[in-house]
XYZ file of C-alpha atoms in Angstrom:
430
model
C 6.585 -3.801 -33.109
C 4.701 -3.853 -36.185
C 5.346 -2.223 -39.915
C 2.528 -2.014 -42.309
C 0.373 -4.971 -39.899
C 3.236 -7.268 -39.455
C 5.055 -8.035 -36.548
C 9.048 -7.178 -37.117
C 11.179 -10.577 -36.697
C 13.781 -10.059 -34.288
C 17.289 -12.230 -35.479
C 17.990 -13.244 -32.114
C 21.973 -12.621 -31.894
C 24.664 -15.894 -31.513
C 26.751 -15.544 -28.452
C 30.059 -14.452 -30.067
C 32.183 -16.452 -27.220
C 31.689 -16.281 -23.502
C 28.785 -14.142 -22.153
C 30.596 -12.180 -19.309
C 29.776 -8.555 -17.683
C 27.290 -6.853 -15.245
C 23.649 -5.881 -15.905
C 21.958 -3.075 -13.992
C 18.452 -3.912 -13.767
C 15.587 -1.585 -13.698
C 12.944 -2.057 -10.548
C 11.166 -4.941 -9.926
C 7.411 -4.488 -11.687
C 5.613 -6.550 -9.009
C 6.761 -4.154 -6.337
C 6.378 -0.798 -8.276
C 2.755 -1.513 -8.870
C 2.040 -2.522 -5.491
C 3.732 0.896 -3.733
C 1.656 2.438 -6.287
C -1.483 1.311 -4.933
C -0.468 1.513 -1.110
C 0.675 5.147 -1.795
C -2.498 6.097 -3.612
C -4.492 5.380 -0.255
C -1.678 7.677 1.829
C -3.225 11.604 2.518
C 0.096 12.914 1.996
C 3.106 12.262 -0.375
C 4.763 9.006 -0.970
C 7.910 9.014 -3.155
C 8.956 5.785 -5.182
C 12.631 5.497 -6.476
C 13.701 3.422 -8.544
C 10.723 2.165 -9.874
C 10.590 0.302 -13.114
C 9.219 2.167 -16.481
C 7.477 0.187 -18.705
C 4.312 -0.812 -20.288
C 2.432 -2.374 -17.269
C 3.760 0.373 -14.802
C 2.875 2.977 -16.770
C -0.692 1.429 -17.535
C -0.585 1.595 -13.450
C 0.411 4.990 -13.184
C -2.020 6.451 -15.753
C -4.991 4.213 -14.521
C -4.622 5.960 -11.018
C -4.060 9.202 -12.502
C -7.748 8.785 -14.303
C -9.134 7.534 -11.164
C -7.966 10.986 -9.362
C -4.476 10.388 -7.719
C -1.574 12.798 -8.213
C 1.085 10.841 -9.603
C 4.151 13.156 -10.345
C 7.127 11.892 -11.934
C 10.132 14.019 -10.278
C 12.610 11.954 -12.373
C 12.499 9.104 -14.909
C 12.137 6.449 -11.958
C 11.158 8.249 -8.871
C 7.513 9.785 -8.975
C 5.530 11.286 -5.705
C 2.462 9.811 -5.339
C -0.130 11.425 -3.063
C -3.948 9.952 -2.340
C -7.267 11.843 -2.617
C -10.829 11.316 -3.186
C -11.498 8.835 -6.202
C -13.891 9.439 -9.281
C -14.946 7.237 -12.037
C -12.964 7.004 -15.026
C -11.847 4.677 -18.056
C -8.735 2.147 -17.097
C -6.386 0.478 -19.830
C -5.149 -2.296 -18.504
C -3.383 -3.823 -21.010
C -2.370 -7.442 -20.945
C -1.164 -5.977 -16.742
C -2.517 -8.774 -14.420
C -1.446 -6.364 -11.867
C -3.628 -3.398 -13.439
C -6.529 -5.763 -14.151
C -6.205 -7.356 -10.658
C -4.966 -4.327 -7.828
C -6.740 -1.365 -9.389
C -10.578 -2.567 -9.358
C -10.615 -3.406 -5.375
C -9.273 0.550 -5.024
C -11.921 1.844 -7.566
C -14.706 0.198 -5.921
C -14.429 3.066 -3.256
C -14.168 5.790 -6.129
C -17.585 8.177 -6.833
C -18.698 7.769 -10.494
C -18.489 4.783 -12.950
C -15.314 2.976 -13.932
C -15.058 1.278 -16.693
C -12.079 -1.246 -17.260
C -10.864 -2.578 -20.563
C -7.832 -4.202 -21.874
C -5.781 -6.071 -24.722
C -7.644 -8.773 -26.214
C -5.470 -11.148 -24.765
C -6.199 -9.770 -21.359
C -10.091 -10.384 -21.996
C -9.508 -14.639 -21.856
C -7.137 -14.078 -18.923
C -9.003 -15.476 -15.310
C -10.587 -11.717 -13.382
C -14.170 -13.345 -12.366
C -12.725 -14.365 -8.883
C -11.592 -10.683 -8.157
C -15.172 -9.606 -9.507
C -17.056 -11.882 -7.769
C -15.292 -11.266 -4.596
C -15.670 -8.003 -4.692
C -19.333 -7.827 -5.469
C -19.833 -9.822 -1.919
C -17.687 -7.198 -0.196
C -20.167 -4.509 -1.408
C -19.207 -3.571 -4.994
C -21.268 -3.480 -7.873
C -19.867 -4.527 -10.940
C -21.350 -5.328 -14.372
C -19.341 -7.823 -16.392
C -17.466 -10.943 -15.258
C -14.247 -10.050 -17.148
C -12.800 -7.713 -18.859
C -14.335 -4.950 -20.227
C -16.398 -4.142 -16.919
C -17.888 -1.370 -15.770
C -17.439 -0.554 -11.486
C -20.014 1.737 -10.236
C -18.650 3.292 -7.371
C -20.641 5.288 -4.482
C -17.426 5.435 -2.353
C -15.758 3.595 -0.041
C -16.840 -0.228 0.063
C -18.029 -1.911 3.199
C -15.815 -5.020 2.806
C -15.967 -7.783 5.369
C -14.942 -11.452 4.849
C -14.790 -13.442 1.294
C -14.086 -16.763 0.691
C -12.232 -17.180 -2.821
C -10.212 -20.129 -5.303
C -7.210 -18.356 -5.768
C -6.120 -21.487 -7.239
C -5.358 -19.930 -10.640
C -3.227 -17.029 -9.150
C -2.010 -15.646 -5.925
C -3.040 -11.737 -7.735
C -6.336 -12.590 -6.794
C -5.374 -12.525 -3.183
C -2.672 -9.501 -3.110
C -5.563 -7.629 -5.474
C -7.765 -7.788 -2.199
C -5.603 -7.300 0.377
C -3.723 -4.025 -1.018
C -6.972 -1.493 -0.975
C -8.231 -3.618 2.501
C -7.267 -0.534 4.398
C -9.713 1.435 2.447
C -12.668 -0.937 2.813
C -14.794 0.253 5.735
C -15.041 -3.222 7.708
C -11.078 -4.313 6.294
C -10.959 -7.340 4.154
C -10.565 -10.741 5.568
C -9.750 -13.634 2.437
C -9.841 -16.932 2.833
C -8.280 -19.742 0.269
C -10.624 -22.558 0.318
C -8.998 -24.972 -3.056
C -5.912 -26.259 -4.502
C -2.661 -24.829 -2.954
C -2.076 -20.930 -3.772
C 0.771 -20.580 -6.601
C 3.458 -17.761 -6.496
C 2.858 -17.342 -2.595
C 6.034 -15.135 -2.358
C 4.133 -12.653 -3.622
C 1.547 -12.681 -1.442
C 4.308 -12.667 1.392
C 5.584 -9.554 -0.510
C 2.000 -7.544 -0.569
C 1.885 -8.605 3.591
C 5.380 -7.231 3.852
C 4.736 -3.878 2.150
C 0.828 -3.441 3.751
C 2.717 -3.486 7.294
C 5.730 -1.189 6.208
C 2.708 0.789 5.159
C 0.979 0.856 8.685
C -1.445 -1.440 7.642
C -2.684 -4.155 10.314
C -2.122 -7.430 9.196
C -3.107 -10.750 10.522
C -1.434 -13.986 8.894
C -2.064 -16.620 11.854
C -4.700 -18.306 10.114
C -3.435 -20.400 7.347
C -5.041 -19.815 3.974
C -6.464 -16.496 5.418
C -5.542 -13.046 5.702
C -7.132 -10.434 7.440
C -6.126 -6.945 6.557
C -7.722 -3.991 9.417
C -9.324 -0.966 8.342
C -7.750 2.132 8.560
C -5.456 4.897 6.752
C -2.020 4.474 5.146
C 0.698 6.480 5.921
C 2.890 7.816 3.666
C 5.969 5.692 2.910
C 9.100 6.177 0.821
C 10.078 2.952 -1.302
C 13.294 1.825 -2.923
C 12.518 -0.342 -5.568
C 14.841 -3.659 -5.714
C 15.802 -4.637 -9.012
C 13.901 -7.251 -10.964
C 14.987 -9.968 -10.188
C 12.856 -12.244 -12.453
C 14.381 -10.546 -15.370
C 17.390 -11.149 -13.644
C 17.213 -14.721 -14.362
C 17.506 -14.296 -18.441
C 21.099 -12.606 -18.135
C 22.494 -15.021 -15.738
C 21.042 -17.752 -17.772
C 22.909 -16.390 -20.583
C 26.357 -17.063 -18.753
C 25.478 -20.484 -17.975
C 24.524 -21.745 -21.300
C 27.995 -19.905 -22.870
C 30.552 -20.457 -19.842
C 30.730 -17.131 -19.263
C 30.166 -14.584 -15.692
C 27.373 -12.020 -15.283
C 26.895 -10.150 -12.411
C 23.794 -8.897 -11.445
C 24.044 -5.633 -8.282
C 21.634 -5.027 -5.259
C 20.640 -8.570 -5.083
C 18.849 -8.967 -1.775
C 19.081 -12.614 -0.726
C 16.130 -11.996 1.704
C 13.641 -10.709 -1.090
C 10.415 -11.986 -1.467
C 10.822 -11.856 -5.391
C 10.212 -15.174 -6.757
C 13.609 -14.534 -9.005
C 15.655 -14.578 -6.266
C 15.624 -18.584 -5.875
C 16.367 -18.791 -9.343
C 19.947 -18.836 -7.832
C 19.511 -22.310 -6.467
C 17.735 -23.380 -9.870
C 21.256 -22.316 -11.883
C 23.507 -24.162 -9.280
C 21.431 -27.895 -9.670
C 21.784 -27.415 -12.992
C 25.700 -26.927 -12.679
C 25.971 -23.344 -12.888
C 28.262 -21.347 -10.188
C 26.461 -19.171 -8.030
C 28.367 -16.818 -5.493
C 26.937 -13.974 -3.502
C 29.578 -10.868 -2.837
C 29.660 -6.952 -1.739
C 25.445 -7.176 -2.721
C 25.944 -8.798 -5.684
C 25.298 -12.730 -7.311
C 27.559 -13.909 -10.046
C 26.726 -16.591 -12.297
C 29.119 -18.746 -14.124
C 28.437 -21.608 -16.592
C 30.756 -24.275 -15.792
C 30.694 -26.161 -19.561
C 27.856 -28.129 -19.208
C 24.119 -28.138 -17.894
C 22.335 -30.975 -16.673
C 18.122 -31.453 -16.290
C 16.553 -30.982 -13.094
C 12.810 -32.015 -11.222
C 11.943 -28.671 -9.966
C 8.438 -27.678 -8.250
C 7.779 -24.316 -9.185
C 4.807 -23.656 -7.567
C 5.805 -20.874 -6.042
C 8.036 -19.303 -9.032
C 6.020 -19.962 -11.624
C 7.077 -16.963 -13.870
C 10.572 -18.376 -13.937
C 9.061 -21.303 -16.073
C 10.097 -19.880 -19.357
C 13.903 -19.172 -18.576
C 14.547 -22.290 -16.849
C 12.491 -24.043 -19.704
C 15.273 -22.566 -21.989
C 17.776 -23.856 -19.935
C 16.177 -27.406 -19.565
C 16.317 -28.105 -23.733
C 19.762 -27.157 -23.769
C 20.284 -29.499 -21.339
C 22.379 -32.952 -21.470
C 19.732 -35.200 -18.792
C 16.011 -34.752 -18.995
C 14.059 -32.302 -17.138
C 10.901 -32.429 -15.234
C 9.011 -28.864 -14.414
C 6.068 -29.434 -11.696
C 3.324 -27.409 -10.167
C 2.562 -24.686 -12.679
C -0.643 -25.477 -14.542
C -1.920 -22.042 -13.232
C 0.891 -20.497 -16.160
C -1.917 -21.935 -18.483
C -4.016 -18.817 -17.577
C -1.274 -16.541 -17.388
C -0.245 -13.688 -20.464
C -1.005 -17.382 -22.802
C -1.046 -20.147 -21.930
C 3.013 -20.524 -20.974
C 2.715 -24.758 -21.169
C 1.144 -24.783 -24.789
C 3.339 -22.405 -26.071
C 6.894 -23.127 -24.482
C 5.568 -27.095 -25.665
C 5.366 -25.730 -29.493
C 8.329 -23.453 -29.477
C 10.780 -25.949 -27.959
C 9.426 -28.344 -30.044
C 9.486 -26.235 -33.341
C 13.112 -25.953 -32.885
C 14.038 -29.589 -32.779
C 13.553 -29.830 -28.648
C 11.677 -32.459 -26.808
C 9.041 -31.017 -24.580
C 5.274 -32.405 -23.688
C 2.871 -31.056 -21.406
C 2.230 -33.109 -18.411
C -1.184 -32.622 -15.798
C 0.796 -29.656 -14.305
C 3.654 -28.977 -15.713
C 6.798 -29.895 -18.701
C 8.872 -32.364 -19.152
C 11.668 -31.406 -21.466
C 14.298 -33.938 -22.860
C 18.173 -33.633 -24.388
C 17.934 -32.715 -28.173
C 19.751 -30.658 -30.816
C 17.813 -27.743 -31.958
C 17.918 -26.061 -35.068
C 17.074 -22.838 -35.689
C 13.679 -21.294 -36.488
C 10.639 -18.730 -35.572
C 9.860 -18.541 -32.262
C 6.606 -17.263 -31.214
C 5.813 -14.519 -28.790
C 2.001 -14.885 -28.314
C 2.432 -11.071 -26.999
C 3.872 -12.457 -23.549
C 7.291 -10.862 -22.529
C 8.729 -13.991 -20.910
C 7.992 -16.287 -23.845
C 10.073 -13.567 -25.706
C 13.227 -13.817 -23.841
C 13.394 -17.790 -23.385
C 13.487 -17.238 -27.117
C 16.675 -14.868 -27.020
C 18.359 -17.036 -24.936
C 17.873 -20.727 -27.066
C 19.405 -17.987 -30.012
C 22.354 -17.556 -27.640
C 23.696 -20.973 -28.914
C 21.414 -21.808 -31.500
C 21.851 -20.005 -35.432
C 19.020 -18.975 -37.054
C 16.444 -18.511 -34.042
C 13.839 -15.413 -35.092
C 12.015 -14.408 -32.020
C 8.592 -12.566 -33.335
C 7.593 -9.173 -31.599
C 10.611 -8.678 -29.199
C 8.961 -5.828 -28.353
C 6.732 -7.262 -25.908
C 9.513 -7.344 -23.644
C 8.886 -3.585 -22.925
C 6.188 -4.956 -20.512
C 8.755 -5.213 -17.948
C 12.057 -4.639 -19.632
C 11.606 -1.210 -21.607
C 14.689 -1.839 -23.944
C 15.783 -5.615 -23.650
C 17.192 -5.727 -27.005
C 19.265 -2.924 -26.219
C 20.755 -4.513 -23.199
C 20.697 -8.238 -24.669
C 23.269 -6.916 -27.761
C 25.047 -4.763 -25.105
C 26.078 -7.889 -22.694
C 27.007 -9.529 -25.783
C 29.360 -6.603 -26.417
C 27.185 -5.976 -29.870
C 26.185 -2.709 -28.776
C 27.735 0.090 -26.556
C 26.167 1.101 -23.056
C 24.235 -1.856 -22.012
C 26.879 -3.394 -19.641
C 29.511 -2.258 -17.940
């Protein structure tokens, strides 16, 4: 937040002993925004519960509601979502990779002009792959990143597009999600280095078929996505499990037990291997009645971890790797360099601004044991930088985490919940 042009320092709070209690987390933000682009292609009424409120769904919802869906909020987190015919309109889409990425593939089919704009952090972030693939599946687009302007003559003939979606998997699920609406379906192949963050692209397959889309996934590094109408579909939300992580990292780091509810073992959110991430590093980990409890166990040790695949648990287990007491070595994410900042540069200068050892390698960190000392820690507007910063302040005095309000991105009142788990403020944890 700011006050009079400066961004408010947050005094990230000591742990006063133990961390211990349960965290109900709001909806998972990768799967909200994607049943709110499968439900905006449904002729009748799709209802969402449990969906996550927050800057980057919101952004979603109002960018759809501009571009002519009827998106009704029944209750604070379940909204009814029905399709219809699509005109231009002006998008915000924030610093969203999921706004910036999902919503221009659905209005390229829209009548009328669109014209898409963002933070000016989101103008630096990687879009030309989504543009350019889209201009050889029939669009017409001026601009190669944001702002752009889409001028739309409705629905897009699609076909087959080779892309490098190298530098994020969104590039892929941003294609495949409005498919259905193309009038040849989309078929995208991969042709560079391996695909980070795959899960999600198994969790944009997953929800296309539950959908009634027809999906094809034989072919590896391709996916073929028929044409044809959505049905309506009624999603449950799982909680967030990537915002999961920060809580249960906060019992390992103070040897205390947090228990996070409705955690699906099965789910294709990348936060849900974050379990086997805690126990290497000495944590205890048990699953029981739909619910994983973490324990610290008095110590942490380093790990080599490829996290290809969950690259937006970098910062968390980052947090976890300075604190430490054997060296760490964090491999396959130099795609988080185009991500809300560049993640490696920044988690490199923050760890190391507080007394932490931490270089940049080719594609990834390696982090070794050191005592910090306390300090500002930098947000560079990106929600995830924000909490690794809460939780080196769980054990560290004196940490100042700058603009803790960009946590609202995904976690509407983290500092709220963070003080209430530490039994600092009432109603956070039960």
């Amino acid at each position: 937040m700011c006050k009079d042009g400066l961004v408010e320092l947050w005094n990230a709070p000591l742990a006063p002993g133990p961390v211990t209690g349960t965290v109900a987390l709001p909806g998972s933000k990768s799967i909200t925004n994607r049943a709110y682009i499968l439900a905006a292609q449904a002729s009748s009424a799709s209802t969402l519960t449990n969906t996550l409120r927050s800057r980057d769904t919101d952004l979603m919802a109002r960018g759809l509601t501009a571009l002519g869906v009827d998106v009704n909020f029944l209750t604070d987190t379940t909204v009814a979502v029905t399709g219809g015919a699509l005109h231009g309109a002006a998008v915000d889409c924030g610093l969203a990779g999921t706004v910036m990425r999902f919503l221009p593939p659905l209005a390229a089919g829209a009548r009328g002009s669109s014209r898409f704009d963002g933070d000016p952090q989101a103008r630096i972030r990687p879009l030309g792959t989504v543009l350019d693939a889209l201009r050889g599946l029939g669009a017409r687009i001026d601009g190669d990143g944001l702002p752009f302007t889409m001028h739309g003559e409705g629905p897009i003939r699609g076909g087959t597009v080779t892309i490098d979606a190298s530098a994020s998997s969104q590039f892929v699920s941003g294609l495949l999600l409005s498919g259905p609406s193309f009038a040849e379906g989309v078929t995208v192949h991969h042709d560079g280095k391996p695909v980070p963050s795959m899960p999600h692209i198994e969790m944009t397959v997953d929800m296309l078929r539950a959908a009634g889309a027809d999906v094809d996934t034989a072919e590896p590094n391709t996916w073929r996505v028929a044409p044809g109408g959505l049905h309506a579909h009624d999603w449950t939300v799982e909680p967030d499990l990537s915002n999961a992580t920060v809580f249960l990292a906060a019992a390992a780091i103070t040897g205390g037990a947090v228990t996070v509810p409705h955690w699906n073992p099965q789910s294709t959110q990348p936060g849900v291997q974050f379990a086997d991430i805690l126990a290497e590093m000495g944590a205890e980990v048990t699953h029981a009645d739909g619910a994983l409890t973490g324990r610290g166990t008095g110590g942490l040790h380093g790990v080599d971890w490829d996290l290809r695949d969950i690259g937006e648990l970098t910062p968390t287990v980052a947090a976890l790797a300075a604190l430490a007491d054997t060296p760490s070595h964090l491999r396959g994410i130099a795609h988080l360099r185009g991500h809300e900042t560049d993640r490696l540069a920044a988690l490199t200068a923050e760890i190391s601004a507080l007394g932490g050892h931490c270089t940049e390698t080719e594609d990834g960190l390696r982090i070794e044991p050191a005592t910090l000392h306390g300090g500002l820690w930098h947000s560079y507007a990106d929600h995830r930088m924000a909490t690794a910063g809460a939780i080196l302040g769980l054990v560290t005095t004196g940490v100042q985490v700058e603009d803790i309000a960009t946590t609202a991105k995904t976690m509407p009142d983290f500092p709220a919940m963070w003080e209430g788990l530490l039994g600092l403020r009432d109603g956070a944890s039960s």
